[in-house]
């Protein structure tokens, strides 16, 4: 990818309306983050947004497929789907898609949170005081 940094910088700028977006080089591409949550990735000059069961229906009818890679002879599809072309030219349209991807990232992070915090001796002692 010849102008990788310029393209990623352009995407981050395009997402300015949702605020606090940054990028980080990773795996030959880039991750796009907001508040420490990766909600998009860029690979081979293609932008993909995080999807889950709640927002997948926004992508599938438009024929926007998943990010797929091959490793050790195995093909893997990640939970990131291609961004529609019209979003790449409009901050308003991009904001909607980026917000959708960020929402999926937040839901994934919430699922990883422990339901019951681990109790330590210190927290148990404070509770009995």
XYZ file of C-alpha atoms in Angstrom, residues 10-74:
65
model
C -7.874 10.687 5.449
C -10.218 8.064 6.948
C -9.590 9.286 10.493
C -10.278 12.866 9.359
C -13.461 11.717 7.612
C -14.620 10.228 10.932
C -14.052 13.479 12.843
C -17.812 13.964 13.401
C -17.917 11.000 15.819
C -14.936 12.394 17.767
C -11.844 10.889 19.338
C -10.843 8.603 16.447
C -7.234 7.473 16.061
C -5.315 4.847 14.124
C -2.555 2.379 14.834
C -0.486 0.383 12.335
C -0.984 -3.332 12.773
C -0.610 -6.539 10.766
C 0.415 -4.735 7.586
C -2.675 -2.537 7.805
C -4.207 -0.310 10.446
C -6.709 -0.472 13.257
C -9.112 2.455 13.765
C -9.950 3.177 17.412
C -12.262 5.313 19.525
C -11.916 5.382 23.303
C -9.529 2.431 23.162
C -11.963 0.226 21.211
C -11.022 -0.990 17.736
C -14.109 -0.519 15.580
C -12.595 -0.598 12.094
C -9.616 -1.905 10.208
C -7.872 -0.991 6.986
C -6.270 -3.700 4.860
C -5.113 -3.369 1.252
C -6.712 0.087 0.946
C -10.109 -1.219 2.053
C -11.952 -0.019 5.165
C -13.938 -2.554 7.213
C -16.215 -1.888 10.218
C -16.827 -4.154 13.196
C -20.099 -6.071 12.941
C -22.173 -8.213 15.243
C -25.676 -9.665 15.208
C -27.178 -6.242 15.871
C -25.693 -4.319 12.917
C -24.854 -7.071 10.383
C -28.192 -6.501 8.608
C -26.982 -3.003 7.617
C -24.097 -4.505 5.618
C -25.363 -7.757 4.099
C -28.177 -6.363 1.891
C -25.649 -3.998 0.288
C -23.369 -6.920 -0.605
C -20.683 -5.689 1.800
C -18.724 -8.786 2.717
C -16.410 -9.641 5.597
C -12.686 -9.146 5.872
C -11.107 -12.484 4.972
C -7.488 -13.527 5.287
C -5.461 -16.675 4.749
C -2.913 -18.068 7.162
C -1.234 -21.458 7.100
C -3.568 -22.615 4.324
C -6.677 -21.725 6.322
